[in-house]
Amino acid sequence: MLINLIVDLIIGAVSGWLITTLMHMDSSNMIFNCCLGLFGGIVAGFLGGLLGIGANGLIGSIIFSVCGGCLAVWAYRKWIKN
């Protein structure tokens, strides 16, 4: 149980760093980046479940989180932040 939480936080941190690099965001707030990566994993998991696809393994989870996070950042920039 605790190891899954630690792995999820590591995946969130790595994918958050990748999201900030890919989307040209401010990389000074690592906690926000980690939360963004975790949120991206949730978004990607939800959309992947609707489409019938999923991530297997550590690399697949990171890729899924990065894709979901980029989608979330794009949606935020498009509709919320004008």
Coordinates of C-alpha atoms in Angstrom, one line a residue:
M1 CA 0.0 0.0 0.0
L2 CA 2.7 2.5 1.0
I3 CA 5.0 1.4 -1.8
N4 CA 2.2 2.0 -4.3
L5 CA 1.9 5.6 -3.0
I6 CA 5.6 6.2 -3.3
V7 CA 5.7 4.8 -6.8
D8 CA 2.7 7.0 -7.8
L9 CA 4.5 10.1 -6.4
I10 CA 7.7 9.2 -8.3
I11 CA 5.7 8.8 -11.5
G12 CA 3.9 12.1 -10.8
A13 CA 7.2 13.9 -10.2
V14 CA 8.8 12.5 -13.4
S15 CA 5.8 13.1 -15.6
G16 CA 5.3 16.6 -14.0
W17 CA 8.8 17.5 -14.9
L18 CA 8.3 16.2 -18.5
I19 CA 5.0 18.1 -18.8
T20 CA 6.6 21.4 -17.7
T21 CA 9.4 20.8 -20.2
L22 CA 7.1 19.9 -23.1
M23 CA 4.6 22.6 -22.5
H24 CA 7.2 25.4 -21.7
M25 CA 5.9 26.1 -18.2
D26 CA 7.6 27.5 -15.1
S27 CA 9.6 24.7 -13.5
S28 CA 10.3 26.3 -10.1
N29 CA 7.3 24.8 -8.3
M30 CA 8.0 21.0 -8.0
I31 CA 5.0 20.3 -5.8
F32 CA 2.7 21.8 -8.4
N33 CA 4.5 19.8 -11.1
C34 CA 4.1 16.6 -9.2
C35 CA 0.4 17.3 -8.7
L36 CA 0.0 18.1 -12.4
G37 CA 1.6 14.7 -13.2
L38 CA -0.7 12.9 -10.9
F39 CA -3.7 14.7 -12.2
G40 CA -2.5 13.9 -15.7
G41 CA -2.4 10.2 -14.8
I42 CA -6.0 10.4 -13.6
V43 CA -7.2 12.2 -16.7
A44 CA -5.3 9.7 -19.0
G45 CA -6.6 6.8 -17.0
F46 CA -10.2 8.0 -17.3
L47 CA -9.9 8.7 -21.0
G48 CA -8.0 5.5 -21.6
G49 CA -10.8 3.6 -19.8
L50 CA -13.4 5.1 -22.1
L51 CA -11.3 4.1 -25.1
G52 CA -10.5 0.7 -23.8
I53 CA -6.7 1.2 -23.5
G54 CA -4.4 1.3 -20.5
A55 CA -0.8 1.6 -19.4
N56 CA 1.3 -1.3 -18.4
G57 CA 4.5 -0.9 -16.3
L58 CA 6.4 2.1 -15.1
I59 CA 7.2 3.6 -18.5
G60 CA 3.7 3.2 -19.8
S61 CA 2.3 4.9 -16.7
I62 CA 4.7 7.8 -17.2
I63 CA 3.7 8.1 -20.9
F64 CA 0.1 8.0 -19.9
S65 CA 0.6 10.7 -17.2
V66 CA 2.5 13.0 -19.5
C67 CA -0.2 12.7 -22.2
G68 CA -3.0 13.4 -19.8
G69 CA -1.1 16.2 -18.1
C70 CA -0.4 17.9 -21.5
L71 CA -4.1 17.5 -22.3
A72 CA -5.0 19.1 -19.0
V73 CA -2.6 22.0 -19.5
W74 CA -3.8 22.6 -23.0
A75 CA -7.5 22.6 -21.8
Y76 CA -6.5 25.0 -18.9
R77 CA -4.8 27.4 -21.3
K78 CA -7.6 27.2 -23.9
W79 CA -10.6 27.7 -21.7
I80 CA -9.7 29.0 -18.3
K81 CA -6.6 31.2 -18.7
N82 CA -7.2 33.8 -21.3

